[in-house]
């Protein structure tokens, strides 16, 4: 199996490159998740959707995917854009806001916004990650990583915290290009809060703060971890020292990802992530989203019913709108795009109904199979070409039109080809047509790790069978058998059950 079919722009090298996974047929992927101090907005979700599309495309190639995306619930400060960890913790600030006052404490607030995040995640049919770790559940590992850096002489302690000494990591700046950052240095001097720092650009690994709302005991006394160390630690914990792709929004290139590289590579002495993928920021009607301009939308602002104070937008129309522009291009969200996406979703659903209706028709020559196979190839080729979603969506819609126009040629074999095509479009773009329940991860993809693993293996087996790799398909069946899972193959696909339940 070739592993270099998926090409993505790599911020590290500045060019579109094939993703050559460390292990053949397996993708190790980390995507930075949200800070749960408020409702996630549609810009956040555009970044999460890029990650989702990477997973879907990798699966379409038959790759196994280990997909980790975190929840940040401590340490992300309001003025973190200079890597100096200054300002107030976003979680603590949120608790003091009008909206935050209804929570008893900062942990309740984090729990609430995490639940809302998961609801929105499911509404927009995003794939469940293999693991969704929380920063506050990995404090021990973060302290150990900082201790290790201190022992190596790469980090040092001051009265106010522990800092990473960037002079000990000559590659600092390799991702963002902030190598000779005179301007940055000046900017940091203007805000720097710790005169004991060796270099103004050194960044915080641990903040001493006995007054902070969330604090833990460490070798440096009471305090909390810097924001960047959490992702280094959680990525290494769940995916190993080296991964294939690390992703996030473009604002994370510096300082967050630059600092993650410095920390992780200083600990492991190996390349941390081979591919760095960043999503360009979403704007709304040509402007930066902001609450004061009234153009700021959370997912629920749009998809909640008017009774609930929302706009009643179909979640799948919102999903399609948010992926209608390629992740790397400036993206302007408009209500026009949303309307056009709604029409596309309706067309796909109606093509699906047409095809389903045709299954009961008499058999006859397949009038669309070849053309749909070409369109299916174009759709996948577009996604493999740096996630060219506009082309992939165009191919899906062309296929849907072809199916809708079948008329008298709608016979059982054309219908089967049509359903195959629509199924591929659905799993690649993440737009289910009917049975929302069957496709909706909140209903089907459980949070039980065994079920998630079984579903993943069944998907891989289906892909192996499609590409006539029966040896691999049998291996997977055996693996499932050893897990106590029986697979049942039927005309509508494969299902499974636990053997003990028989
Ligand atoms: P945060 O909750 O601020 O930690 O952000 C979560 C993710 O959303 C990060 O990957 C950010 O880079 C990304 N993000 C924030 N704002 C936008 C936006 N307007 N467009 C696209 N991605 C964004
Ligand atoms: Zn991160």
Tab-separated table of N, CA and C in Angstrom, residues 261-328:
chain	number	residue	atom	x	y	z
A	261	UNK	N	6.981	22.451	19.250
A	261	UNK	CA	8.131	21.815	18.583
A	261	UNK	C	9.348	21.903	19.494
A	262	UNK	N	9.607	23.098	20.035
A	262	UNK	CA	10.798	23.291	20.881
A	262	UNK	C	10.765	22.336	22.074
A	263	UNK	N	9.639	22.246	22.730
A	263	UNK	CA	9.527	21.388	23.918
A	263	UNK	C	9.684	19.913	23.549
A	264	UNK	N	8.864	19.484	22.574
A	264	UNK	CA	8.816	18.050	22.256
A	264	UNK	C	10.159	17.577	21.723
A	265	UNK	N	10.748	18.368	20.814
A	265	UNK	CA	11.997	17.905	20.199
A	265	UNK	C	13.150	17.974	21.190
A	266	UNK	N	13.065	18.866	22.182
A	266	UNK	CA	14.108	18.908	23.204
A	266	UNK	C	13.997	17.692	24.117
A	267	UNK	N	12.776	17.189	24.273
A	267	UNK	CA	12.586	16.010	25.126
A	267	UNK	C	12.972	14.728	24.376
A	268	UNK	N	12.477	14.591	23.144
A	268	UNK	CA	12.667	13.302	22.446
A	268	UNK	C	13.917	13.269	21.582
A	269	UNK	N	14.438	14.453	21.221
A	269	UNK	CA	15.581	14.548	20.286
A	269	UNK	C	15.200	13.975	18.928
A	270	UNK	N	13.914	14.011	18.626
A	270	UNK	CA	13.450	13.523	17.318
A	270	UNK	C	12.509	14.556	16.723
A	271	UNK	N	12.272	14.460	15.404
A	271	UNK	CA	11.287	15.351	14.778
A	271	UNK	C	9.927	15.048	15.396
A	272	UNK	N	9.238	16.094	15.846
A	272	UNK	CA	7.968	15.902	16.555
A	272	UNK	C	6.855	15.520	15.572
A	273	UNK	N	6.590	16.407	14.604
A	273	UNK	CA	5.546	16.112	13.612
A	273	UNK	C	6.130	16.390	12.230
A	274	UNK	N	5.859	15.494	11.289
A	274	UNK	CA	6.429	15.689	9.943
A	274	UNK	C	5.652	16.708	9.131
A	275	UNK	N	4.337	16.749	9.339
A	275	UNK	CA	3.495	17.631	8.530
A	275	UNK	C	2.735	18.577	9.454
A	276	UNK	N	2.759	19.867	9.164
A	276	UNK	CA	2.005	20.844	9.961
A	276	UNK	C	0.948	21.475	9.065
A	277	UNK	N	-0.307	21.324	9.442
A	277	UNK	CA	-1.413	21.779	8.585
A	277	UNK	C	-2.200	22.869	9.316
A	278	UNK	N	-2.360	24.014	8.670
A	278	UNK	CA	-3.052	25.142	9.317
A	278	UNK	C	-4.203	25.670	8.479
A	279	UNK	N	-5.312	25.897	9.138
A	279	UNK	CA	-6.517	26.379	8.457
A	279	UNK	C	-6.558	27.909	8.505
A	280	UNK	N	-6.790	28.521	7.328
A	280	UNK	CA	-6.907	29.985	7.291
A	280	UNK	C	-8.153	30.416	8.054
A	281	UNK	N	-8.087	31.577	8.631
A	281	UNK	CA	-9.213	32.044	9.436
A	281	UNK	C	-10.456	32.320	8.604
A	282	UNK	N	-11.567	31.998	9.196
A	282	UNK	CA	-12.854	32.304	8.584
A	282	UNK	C	-13.220	33.753	8.896
A	283	UNK	N	-13.786	34.421	7.900
A	283	UNK	CA	-14.360	35.745	8.140
A	283	UNK	C	-15.862	35.650	7.859
A	284	UNK	N	-16.611	36.624	8.352
A	284	UNK	CA	-18.049	36.605	8.088
A	284	UNK	C	-18.421	37.853	7.293
A	285	UNK	N	-19.040	37.633	6.144
A	285	UNK	CA	-19.430	38.724	5.250
A	285	UNK	C	-18.266	39.702	5.083
A	286	UNK	N	-17.075	39.149	4.879
A	286	UNK	CA	-15.907	39.980	4.546
A	286	UNK	C	-15.215	40.635	5.728
A	287	UNK	N	-15.662	40.332	6.940
A	287	UNK	CA	-15.032	40.982	8.101
A	287	UNK	C	-14.667	39.962	9.162
A	288	UNK	N	-13.681	40.342	9.995
A	288	UNK	CA	-13.311	39.487	11.107
A	288	UNK	C	-14.544	39.344	12.012
A	289	UNK	N	-14.788	38.146	12.496
A	289	UNK	CA	-15.940	37.956	13.371
A	289	UNK	C	-15.727	38.701	14.670
A	290	UNK	N	-16.720	39.451	15.095
A	290	UNK	CA	-16.581	40.046	16.428
A	290	UNK	C	-17.969	40.313	16.996
A	291	UNK	N	-18.072	40.146	18.302
A	291	UNK	CA	-19.392	40.279	18.933
A	291	UNK	C	-19.919	41.686	18.727
A	292	UNK	N	-18.996	42.693	18.769
A	292	UNK	CA	-19.468	44.085	18.676
A	292	UNK	C	-20.019	44.380	17.288
A	293	UNK	N	-19.527	43.678	16.252
A	293	UNK	CA	-20.025	43.940	14.892
A	293	UNK	C	-21.304	43.158	14.610
A	294	UNK	N	-21.676	42.275	15.529
A	294	UNK	CA	-22.907	41.500	15.322
A	294	UNK	C	-22.730	40.427	14.262
A	295	UNK	N	-21.501	40.098	13.896
A	295	UNK	CA	-21.297	39.054	12.870
A	295	UNK	C	-20.595	37.842	13.472
A	296	UNK	N	-20.811	37.641	14.760
A	296	UNK	CA	-20.159	36.547	15.479
A	296	UNK	C	-21.166	35.411	15.630
A	297	UNK	N	-20.843	34.234	15.108
A	297	UNK	CA	-21.811	33.132	15.188
A	297	UNK	C	-21.208	31.897	15.835
A	298	UNK	N	-21.885	31.405	16.848
A	298	UNK	CA	-21.551	30.081	17.346
A	298	UNK	C	-22.348	29.094	16.490
A	299	UNK	N	-22.002	27.807	16.608
A	299	UNK	CA	-22.743	26.805	15.839
A	299	UNK	C	-24.210	26.843	16.247
A	300	UNK	N	-24.437	26.919	17.566
A	300	UNK	CA	-25.844	26.878	17.993
A	300	UNK	C	-26.633	28.126	17.658
A	301	UNK	N	-25.953	29.275	17.519
A	301	UNK	CA	-26.670	30.478	17.046
A	301	UNK	C	-27.356	30.175	15.720
A	302	UNK	N	-26.705	29.349	14.914
A	302	UNK	CA	-27.241	29.079	13.581
A	302	UNK	C	-28.174	27.876	13.554
A	303	UNK	N	-27.809	26.798	14.273
A	303	UNK	CA	-28.620	25.576	14.089
A	303	UNK	C	-29.765	25.414	15.085
A	304	UNK	N	-29.734	26.169	16.185
A	304	UNK	CA	-30.868	26.043	17.123
A	304	UNK	C	-32.143	26.537	16.427
A	305	UNK	N	-33.287	26.019	16.870
A	305	UNK	CA	-34.549	26.436	16.261
A	305	UNK	C	-34.848	27.873	16.680
A	306	UNK	N	-35.692	28.566	15.909
A	306	UNK	CA	-36.044	29.934	16.303
A	306	UNK	C	-36.620	29.989	17.725
A	307	UNK	N	-37.368	28.944	18.111
A	307	UNK	CA	-37.915	28.911	19.481
A	307	UNK	C	-36.813	28.959	20.530
A	308	UNK	N	-35.680	28.334	20.167
A	308	UNK	CA	-34.551	28.298	21.114
A	308	UNK	C	-33.621	29.488	20.932
A	309	UNK	N	-34.039	30.418	20.069
A	309	UNK	CA	-33.223	31.619	19.869
A	309	UNK	C	-32.227	31.493	18.730
A	310	UNK	N	-32.317	30.397	17.955
A	310	UNK	CA	-31.387	30.222	16.837
A	310	UNK	C	-32.023	30.597	15.500
A	311	UNK	N	-31.331	30.229	14.395
A	311	UNK	CA	-31.852	30.566	13.078
A	311	UNK	C	-32.389	29.360	12.324
A	312	UNK	N	-32.372	28.204	12.984
A	312	UNK	CA	-32.973	27.008	12.382
A	312	UNK	C	-32.264	26.496	11.142
A	313	UNK	N	-30.963	26.767	11.031
A	313	UNK	CA	-30.221	26.296	9.856
A	313	UNK	C	-30.015	24.782	9.967
A	314	UNK	N	-30.182	24.071	8.846
A	314	UNK	CA	-29.928	22.631	8.829
A	314	UNK	C	-28.430	22.409	9.104
A	315	UNK	N	-28.094	21.595	10.122
A	315	UNK	CA	-26.670	21.410	10.452
A	315	UNK	C	-25.824	20.937	9.270
A	316	UNK	N	-26.426	20.133	8.378
A	316	UNK	CA	-25.640	19.649	7.241
A	316	UNK	C	-25.380	20.752	6.222
A	317	UNK	N	-26.312	21.724	6.133
A	317	UNK	CA	-26.058	22.881	5.254
A	317	UNK	C	-24.903	23.695	5.831
A	318	UNK	N	-24.891	23.824	7.158
A	318	UNK	CA	-23.798	24.573	7.791
A	318	UNK	C	-22.484	23.834	7.577
A	319	UNK	N	-22.508	22.528	7.761
A	319	UNK	CA	-21.278	21.747	7.553
A	319	UNK	C	-20.749	21.935	6.124
A	320	UNK	N	-21.667	21.769	5.160
A	320	UNK	CA	-21.228	21.873	3.763
A	320	UNK	C	-20.719	23.290	3.461
A	321	UNK	N	-21.394	24.294	4.022
A	321	UNK	CA	-20.946	25.679	3.797
A	321	UNK	C	-19.531	25.867	4.348
A	322	UNK	N	-19.298	25.328	5.542
A	322	UNK	CA	-17.997	25.555	6.185
A	322	UNK	C	-16.852	24.830	5.466
A	323	UNK	N	-17.183	23.789	4.697
A	323	UNK	CA	-16.107	23.118	3.957
A	323	UNK	C	-16.141	23.481	2.471
A	324	UNK	N	-17.000	24.436	2.104
A	324	UNK	CA	-17.145	24.733	0.674
A	324	UNK	C	-15.946	25.495	0.119
A	325	UNK	N	-15.140	26.083	0.988
A	325	UNK	CA	-13.902	26.712	0.525
A	325	UNK	C	-12.743	25.871	1.023
A	326	UNK	N	-11.676	25.782	0.209
A	326	UNK	CA	-10.537	24.953	0.633
A	326	UNK	C	-9.940	25.524	1.922
A	327	UNK	N	-9.475	24.653	2.808
A	327	UNK	CA	-9.043	25.073	4.148
A	327	UNK	C	-7.923	26.101	4.130
A	328	UNK	N	-7.149	26.132	3.059
A	328	UNK	CA	-5.932	26.950	3.060
A	328	UNK	C	-6.170	28.323	2.430
